[in-house]
Amino acid sequence: MNKIYLDNAATTRIDPRVLEVMQPFFCENFGNPSGMYSISRNAKKALDGARATVAEILNCKPEEIIFTGGGTESDNLAIFGVVEKNFSSKKNHILTSSIEHPAVTNCFRKLEKKCEVDFLSPSQEGEITPEKFTKSIKPNSLFASLIFANNEIGTINPIAKIAKIAKKNGIIFHTDACQAGGTLDLDVQNLGVDLMTLNGSKIFGPKGIGILFKKKSIKIEPQIYGGGQEFGLRSGTENVPGIVGFAKALELAQASRISQNKKYKAWQDKIIEFITKEIPDSRLNGSAKNRTPNNLNFSFLNTEGESVLLMLDALGFSVATGSACSTASLKISPILAGIGMPHEIAHGSVRITFGRDTKTTDIDKFLIALKQIIEKTRAMSAVNFSKEDFLGWF
Amino acid sequence: MAEENWIYSDTVKDHFFDPRNIQSITNEKNIKADGFGEVGAMACGDVMKMWIKVEDDKIVDCKWRTFGCASAIASTSMLSVIVTENDGMTLEDAYLITPEEILVRLDGLPKHKIHCSVLGDQALRAAIDDYKSKK
């Protein structure tokens, strides 16, 4: 069966052009970049080149790019690294939102023993406003981390505005931009952030590779000790094929960003229009305007997301859900819970995320299947809520 | 984490994609049944309703609706088959059906999904209680 993959926010496949540039670094130029012979020098050259490419895209200095083992590791390095290095009795308050990726949330939870931690509540659309951020600042605020674009509902935070406020108040500011790599501008001078996480697996690059942008003036404590690679901040022999692949993937993602976004936006509009017209009692989760163009998240009342997901899978479509039933913990998505969504609505949530492989015909086929499946699951549903049961949500 | 196995058995898939004995009447006032049971909680995502018809102390018809995941759908579908096959199960036997018996017939469920299979037999017992209370 022809698979139609609409879960690009979970991960993407590797672009063949990325795989191609990685190939020579597995078996030919496999040398340790710190070696002095040509096999190593070739690897070192590629490593430096990749760093320069990434720095150019992010509009920063090459020495401000730290290659890591992925987005989660970059988030851990940023959060623990900043806090360990800069924590004091006068600067011990740290802020984040209640709808971050677990790679951020769980670091902040761990730090609750050491710091005063605030998990800011977003708006119903999933946004932390500059006003909300300003109100949460205290004289002892040290560090803040906010997601650039939300991984589930796609809402974009006003990172540039918030970073400015953070700077004014002497707060070190980090953003996890993993969901933004293919669609948003990553210029760190425009964004004004001190630290930023990106990874390969969301941008048609390899898995197990990420970066942490760290402004030169910001000091952090390494979290992995060893041979002192990556300016002493992330030891371990460099993953040269991964690094080369990441740089290529980022280059391709950013070069095609504007043209892809146009396509994504057209599909977004088409799907919203179709669902509004053809599938009653449905709701767009997240912001209608302020979201990444490749993300859509809907709730269908009186349906359960895991059933919808599995029925779509049987027809060849891959999507995600925030339903409790889809997780081992049997809890609804913390992000949907974090925007205050009632369980009844969150259970029936479906996330659709496009990628560069998505075609208009895929969207057309998907919508036909979705409509049938929502009707099928509703036909066996033991509950029969109406929009009026959830004031403020429909 | 081996217990987080997501692979459903072929029997589970069969009953999920083609559930047996679904209550197709949407207006519940129009349903004629001898016993009705409703169990479940929205917080964990499962709500189950079951209607039974009884003749000579045997369950001759068992219809259900569920708001739930693949495991809940498949296990209730299987339960409705078990209690109505071979001319119907006696109320006495049906009251004692355990989730384990349903699991065996389904060729198992992922470990963290087993709780989803307990709603069906609870709904059945509620329906039997309802039938007895009306008698």
Tab-separated table of N, CA and C in Angstrom, chain B residues 30-128:
chain	number	residue	atom	x	y	z
B	30	ASN	N	-35.397	4.707	21.849
B	30	ASN	CA	-36.028	3.740	20.948
B	30	ASN	C	-35.472	2.327	21.090
B	31	ILE	N	-34.510	2.148	21.979
B	31	ILE	CA	-33.901	0.826	22.119
B	31	ILE	C	-34.742	-0.023	23.060
B	32	LYS	N	-35.141	-1.204	22.566
B	32	LYS	CA	-35.900	-2.111	23.434
B	32	LYS	C	-34.948	-3.181	23.952
B	33	ALA	N	-34.671	-3.133	25.249
B	33	ALA	CA	-33.755	-4.110	25.829
B	33	ALA	C	-34.272	-4.548	27.187
B	34	ASP	N	-33.813	-5.721	27.614
B	34	ASP	CA	-34.229	-6.219	28.934
B	34	ASP	C	-33.319	-5.697	30.047
B	35	GLY	N	-32.097	-5.376	29.660
B	35	GLY	CA	-31.167	-4.838	30.658
B	35	GLY	C	-30.203	-3.857	30.012
B	36	PHE	N	-29.820	-2.800	30.756
B	36	PHE	CA	-28.905	-1.794	30.223
B	36	PHE	C	-27.830	-1.477	31.261
B	37	GLY	N	-26.571	-1.380	30.806
B	37	GLY	CA	-25.483	-1.019	31.714
B	37	GLY	C	-24.590	0.036	31.107
B	38	GLU	N	-24.115	0.944	31.949
B	38	GLU	CA	-23.191	1.982	31.483
B	38	GLU	C	-22.071	2.136	32.492
B	39	VAL	N	-20.821	2.057	32.019
B	39	VAL	CA	-19.670	2.224	32.917
B	39	VAL	C	-18.596	3.049	32.209
B	40	GLY	N	-17.571	3.430	32.996
B	40	GLY	CA	-16.423	4.113	32.394
B	40	GLY	C	-16.248	5.520	32.902
B	41	ALA	N	-15.121	6.099	32.554
B	41	ALA	CA	-14.811	7.454	32.974
B	41	ALA	C	-14.154	8.181	31.813
B	42	MET	N	-14.572	9.399	31.636
B	42	MET	CA	-14.060	10.193	30.527
B	42	MET	C	-12.571	10.489	30.695
B	43	ALA	N	-12.115	10.528	31.953
B	43	ALA	CA	-10.733	10.935	32.206
B	43	ALA	C	-9.730	9.996	31.560
B	44	CYS	N	-10.061	8.696	31.529
B	44	CYS	CA	-9.109	7.805	30.873
B	44	CYS	C	-9.586	7.421	29.483
B	45	GLY	N	-10.677	8.032	29.059
B	45	GLY	CA	-11.029	7.937	27.655
B	45	GLY	C	-12.001	6.849	27.263
B	46	ASP	N	-12.535	6.125	28.223
B	46	ASP	CA	-13.442	5.038	27.852
B	46	ASP	C	-14.802	5.175	28.515
B	47	VAL	N	-15.833	5.139	27.708
B	47	VAL	CA	-17.197	5.055	28.224
B	47	VAL	C	-17.883	3.936	27.453
B	48	MET	N	-18.609	3.080	28.189
B	48	MET	CA	-19.194	1.898	27.564
B	48	MET	C	-20.667	1.791	27.916
B	49	LYS	N	-21.459	1.486	26.906
B	49	LYS	CA	-22.886	1.247	27.154
B	49	LYS	C	-23.247	-0.121	26.571
B	50	MET	N	-24.087	-0.882	27.308
B	50	MET	CA	-24.430	-2.217	26.831
B	50	MET	C	-25.908	-2.511	27.064
B	51	TRP	N	-26.512	-3.134	26.050
B	51	TRP	CA	-27.930	-3.510	26.112
B	51	TRP	C	-28.035	-5.027	25.908
B	52	ILE	N	-28.803	-5.701	26.760
B	52	ILE	CA	-28.961	-7.153	26.577
B	52	ILE	C	-30.442	-7.535	26.456
B	53	LYS	N	-30.669	-8.619	25.721
B	53	LYS	CA	-32.006	-9.242	25.677
B	53	LYS	C	-31.879	-10.629	26.287
B	54	VAL	N	-32.851	-10.981	27.116
B	54	VAL	CA	-32.759	-12.232	27.869
B	54	VAL	C	-33.984	-13.104	27.570
B	55	GLU	N	-33.714	-14.376	27.315
B	55	GLU	CA	-34.809	-15.359	27.179
B	55	GLU	C	-34.431	-16.612	27.947
B	56	ASP	N	-35.318	-17.091	28.792
B	56	ASP	CA	-35.072	-18.296	29.614
B	56	ASP	C	-33.729	-18.213	30.344
B	57	ASP	N	-33.476	-17.065	30.928
B	57	ASP	CA	-32.230	-16.849	31.685
B	57	ASP	C	-30.965	-16.933	30.843
B	58	LYS	N	-31.119	-16.813	29.524
B	58	LYS	CA	-29.945	-16.804	28.646
B	58	LYS	C	-29.883	-15.475	27.891
B	59	ILE	N	-28.664	-15.021	27.635
B	59	ILE	CA	-28.507	-13.774	26.884
B	59	ILE	C	-28.624	-14.097	25.400
B	60	VAL	N	-29.658	-13.605	24.762
B	60	VAL	CA	-29.857	-13.931	23.346
B	60	VAL	C	-29.398	-12.788	22.433
B	61	ASP	N	-29.239	-11.613	23.003
B	61	ASP	CA	-28.731	-10.505	22.199
B	61	ASP	C	-27.939	-9.578	23.101
B	62	CYS	N	-26.835	-9.069	22.574
B	62	CYS	CA	-25.979	-8.169	23.354
B	62	CYS	C	-25.463	-7.092	22.411
B	63	LYS	N	-25.935	-5.894	22.599
B	63	LYS	CA	-25.501	-4.779	21.749
B	63	LYS	C	-24.775	-3.738	22.602
B	64	TRP	N	-23.859	-3.010	21.984
B	64	TRP	CA	-23.041	-2.072	22.766
B	64	TRP	C	-22.618	-0.883	21.922
B	65	ARG	N	-22.227	0.167	22.632
B	65	ARG	CA	-21.561	1.321	22.002
B	65	ARG	C	-20.421	1.714	22.918
B	66	THR	N	-19.338	2.216	22.340
B	66	THR	CA	-18.224	2.629	23.188
B	66	THR	C	-17.574	3.905	22.687
B	67	PHE	N	-17.066	4.669	23.649
B	67	PHE	CA	-16.174	5.769	23.318
B	67	PHE	C	-14.839	5.299	23.859
B	68	GLY	N	-13.983	4.806	22.973
B	68	GLY	CA	-12.741	4.256	23.498
B	68	GLY	C	-11.801	3.839	22.393
B	69	CYS	N	-10.684	3.287	22.850
B	69	CYS	CA	-9.602	2.966	21.931
B	69	CYS	C	-9.817	1.596	21.280
B	70	ALA	N	-8.871	1.198	20.480
B	70	ALA	CA	-8.950	-0.068	19.759
B	70	ALA	C	-9.148	-1.239	20.716
B	71	SER	N	-8.447	-1.230	21.849
B	71	SER	CA	-8.559	-2.336	22.814
B	71	SER	C	-9.954	-2.423	23.393
B	72	ALA	N	-10.522	-1.270	23.722
B	72	ALA	CA	-11.861	-1.247	24.304
B	72	ALA	C	-12.881	-1.735	23.286
B	73	ILE	N	-12.729	-1.291	22.063
B	73	ILE	CA	-13.668	-1.694	21.007
B	73	ILE	C	-13.572	-3.206	20.765
B	74	ALA	N	-12.345	-3.693	20.593
B	74	ALA	CA	-12.162	-5.111	20.279
B	74	ALA	C	-12.618	-6.008	21.425
B	75	SER	N	-12.314	-5.615	22.666
B	75	SER	CA	-12.658	-6.507	23.775
B	75	SER	C	-14.166	-6.524	24.001
B	76	THR	N	-14.832	-5.415	23.791
B	76	THR	CA	-16.289	-5.416	23.951
B	76	THR	C	-16.951	-6.203	22.827
B	77	SER	N	-16.410	-6.039	21.627
B	77	SER	CA	-16.936	-6.790	20.496
B	77	SER	C	-16.816	-8.291	20.783
B	78	MET	N	-15.655	-8.708	21.270
B	78	MET	CA	-15.428	-10.122	21.572
B	78	MET	C	-16.352	-10.598	22.688
B	79	LEU	N	-16.511	-9.758	23.700
B	79	LEU	CA	-17.402	-10.123	24.810
B	79	LEU	C	-18.828	-10.356	24.297
B	80	SER	N	-19.274	-9.486	23.404
B	80	SER	CA	-20.644	-9.619	22.887
B	80	SER	C	-20.800	-10.912	22.089
B	81	VAL	N	-19.723	-11.357	21.471
B	81	VAL	CA	-19.744	-12.636	20.749
B	81	VAL	C	-19.797	-13.793	21.745
B	82	ILE	N	-18.940	-13.712	22.773
B	82	ILE	CA	-18.857	-14.810	23.759
B	82	ILE	C	-20.208	-15.053	24.426
B	83	VAL	N	-20.891	-13.983	24.817
B	83	VAL	CA	-22.130	-14.191	25.589
B	83	VAL	C	-23.323	-14.596	24.725
B	84	THR	N	-23.211	-14.397	23.413
B	84	THR	CA	-24.364	-14.735	22.566
B	84	THR	C	-24.150	-15.997	21.721
B	85	GLU	N	-22.916	-16.502	21.683
B	85	GLU	CA	-22.653	-17.684	20.845
B	85	GLU	C	-23.278	-18.935	21.487
B	86	ASN	N	-23.451	-19.986	20.710
B	86	ASN	CA	-24.045	-21.264	21.161
B	86	ASN	C	-25.389	-21.052	21.866
B	87	ASP	N	-26.268	-20.338	21.238
B	87	ASP	CA	-27.620	-20.069	21.746
B	87	ASP	C	-27.655	-19.201	23.006
B	88	GLY	N	-26.573	-18.576	23.332
B	88	GLY	CA	-26.577	-17.634	24.450
B	88	GLY	C	-26.076	-18.226	25.755
B	89	MET	N	-25.391	-17.391	26.492
B	89	MET	CA	-24.815	-17.823	27.763
B	89	MET	C	-25.839	-17.588	28.880
B	90	THR	N	-25.824	-18.437	29.882
B	90	THR	CA	-26.743	-18.204	30.990
B	90	THR	C	-26.300	-16.952	31.745
B	91	LEU	N	-27.258	-16.279	32.377
B	91	LEU	CA	-26.944	-15.054	33.129
B	91	LEU	C	-25.911	-15.346	34.208
B	92	GLU	N	-26.047	-16.513	34.797
B	92	GLU	CA	-25.146	-16.911	35.880
B	92	GLU	C	-23.688	-16.967	35.383
B	93	ASP	N	-23.503	-17.639	34.245
B	93	ASP	CA	-22.148	-17.732	33.673
B	93	ASP	C	-21.657	-16.375	33.180
B	94	ALA	N	-22.560	-15.633	32.546
B	94	ALA	CA	-22.171	-14.342	31.985
B	94	ALA	C	-21.709	-13.390	33.082
B	95	TYR	N	-22.346	-13.495	34.242
B	95	TYR	CA	-22.004	-12.602	35.351
B	95	TYR	C	-20.575	-12.838	35.839
B	96	LEU	N	-20.084	-14.038	35.579
B	96	LEU	CA	-18.759	-14.400	36.110
B	96	LEU	C	-17.632	-14.278	35.075
B	97	ILE	N	-17.965	-13.787	33.891
B	97	ILE	CA	-16.917	-13.638	32.860
B	97	ILE	C	-15.833	-12.674	33.346
B	98	THR	N	-14.592	-13.059	33.130
B	98	THR	CA	-13.487	-12.200	33.571
B	98	THR	C	-12.788	-11.605	32.348
B	99	PRO	N	-12.109	-10.477	32.564
B	99	PRO	CA	-11.345	-9.886	31.465
B	99	PRO	C	-10.317	-10.862	30.903
B	100	GLU	N	-9.806	-11.763	31.745
B	100	GLU	CA	-8.802	-12.728	31.290
B	100	GLU	C	-9.374	-13.629	30.191
B	101	GLU	N	-10.655	-14.035	30.378
B	101	GLU	CA	-11.276	-14.888	29.371
B	101	GLU	C	-11.389	-14.167	28.029
B	102	ILE	N	-11.691	-12.870	28.113
B	102	ILE	CA	-11.799	-12.078	26.877
B	102	ILE	C	-10.413	-11.935	26.243
B	103	LEU	N	-9.426	-11.696	27.094
B	103	LEU	CA	-8.040	-11.546	26.620
B	103	LEU	C	-7.561	-12.785	25.866
B	104	VAL	N	-7.886	-13.948	26.430
B	104	VAL	CA	-7.464	-15.201	25.798
B	104	VAL	C	-8.060	-15.300	24.395
B	105	ARG	N	-9.360	-14.987	24.309
B	105	ARG	CA	-10.021	-15.074	23.004
B	105	ARG	C	-9.474	-14.048	22.007
B	106	LEU	N	-8.940	-12.932	22.549
B	106	LEU	CA	-8.386	-11.887	21.672
B	106	LEU	C	-6.923	-12.152	21.310
B	107	ASP	N	-6.358	-13.234	21.833
B	107	ASP	CA	-4.918	-13.512	21.684
B	107	ASP	C	-4.069	-12.396	22.294
B	108	GLY	N	-4.562	-11.871	23.414
B	108	GLY	CA	-3.759	-10.920	24.177
B	108	GLY	C	-3.945	-9.468	23.770
B	109	LEU	N	-3.467	-8.589	24.677
B	109	LEU	CA	-3.457	-7.143	24.443
B	109	LEU	C	-2.142	-6.606	24.993
B	110	PRO	N	-1.663	-5.451	24.500
B	110	PRO	CA	-0.471	-4.855	25.112
B	110	PRO	C	-0.737	-4.622	26.609
B	111	LYS	N	0.289	-4.794	27.413
B	111	LYS	CA	0.126	-4.795	28.867
B	111	LYS	C	-0.625	-3.562	29.404
B	112	HIS	N	-0.218	-2.377	28.942
B	112	HIS	CA	-0.842	-1.170	29.493
B	112	HIS	C	-2.241	-0.943	28.931
B	113	LYS	N	-2.661	-1.823	28.049
B	113	LYS	CA	-3.992	-1.687	27.453
B	113	LYS	C	-4.991	-2.639	28.083
B	114	ILE	N	-4.509	-3.493	28.990
B	114	ILE	CA	-5.390	-4.514	29.547
B	114	ILE	C	-6.564	-3.874	30.293
B	115	HIS	N	-6.306	-2.758	30.937
B	115	HIS	CA	-7.378	-2.113	31.701
B	115	HIS	C	-8.562	-1.724	30.808
B	116	CYS	N	-8.263	-1.514	29.514
B	116	CYS	CA	-9.327	-1.137	28.582
B	116	CYS	C	-10.308	-2.278	28.372
B	117	SER	N	-9.873	-3.504	28.643
B	117	SER	CA	-10.726	-4.655	28.384
B	117	SER	C	-11.651	-4.942	29.560
B	118	VAL	N	-11.471	-4.275	30.690
B	118	VAL	CA	-12.290	-4.590	31.865
B	118	VAL	C	-13.633	-3.875	31.827
B	119	LEU	N	-13.741	-2.875	30.965
B	119	LEU	CA	-14.991	-2.118	30.942
B	119	LEU	C	-16.152	-2.947	30.403
B	120	GLY	N	-15.846	-3.805	29.432
B	120	GLY	CA	-16.903	-4.588	28.803
B	120	GLY	C	-17.612	-5.472	29.807
B	121	ASP	N	-16.847	-6.226	30.605
B	121	ASP	CA	-17.506	-7.137	31.543
B	121	ASP	C	-18.193	-6.369	32.670
B	122	GLN	N	-17.637	-5.191	33.000
B	122	GLN	CA	-18.326	-4.353	34.002
B	122	GLN	C	-19.685	-3.886	33.472
B	123	ALA	N	-19.682	-3.464	32.195
B	123	ALA	CA	-20.934	-2.997	31.585
B	123	ALA	C	-21.939	-4.139	31.505
B	124	LEU	N	-21.427	-5.337	31.212
B	124	LEU	CA	-22.306	-6.507	31.128
B	124	LEU	C	-22.949	-6.806	32.487
B	125	ARG	N	-22.127	-6.786	33.531
B	125	ARG	CA	-22.678	-7.039	34.872
B	125	ARG	C	-23.716	-5.977	35.251
B	126	ALA	N	-23.412	-4.724	34.875
B	126	ALA	CA	-24.373	-3.641	35.146
B	126	ALA	C	-25.685	-3.901	34.415
B	127	ALA	N	-25.589	-4.416	33.193
B	127	ALA	CA	-26.798	-4.704	32.410
B	127	ALA	C	-27.573	-5.864	33.024
B	128	ILE	N	-26.841	-6.879	33.507
B	128	ILE	CA	-27.508	-8.032	34.153
B	128	ILE	C	-28.188	-7.583	35.450
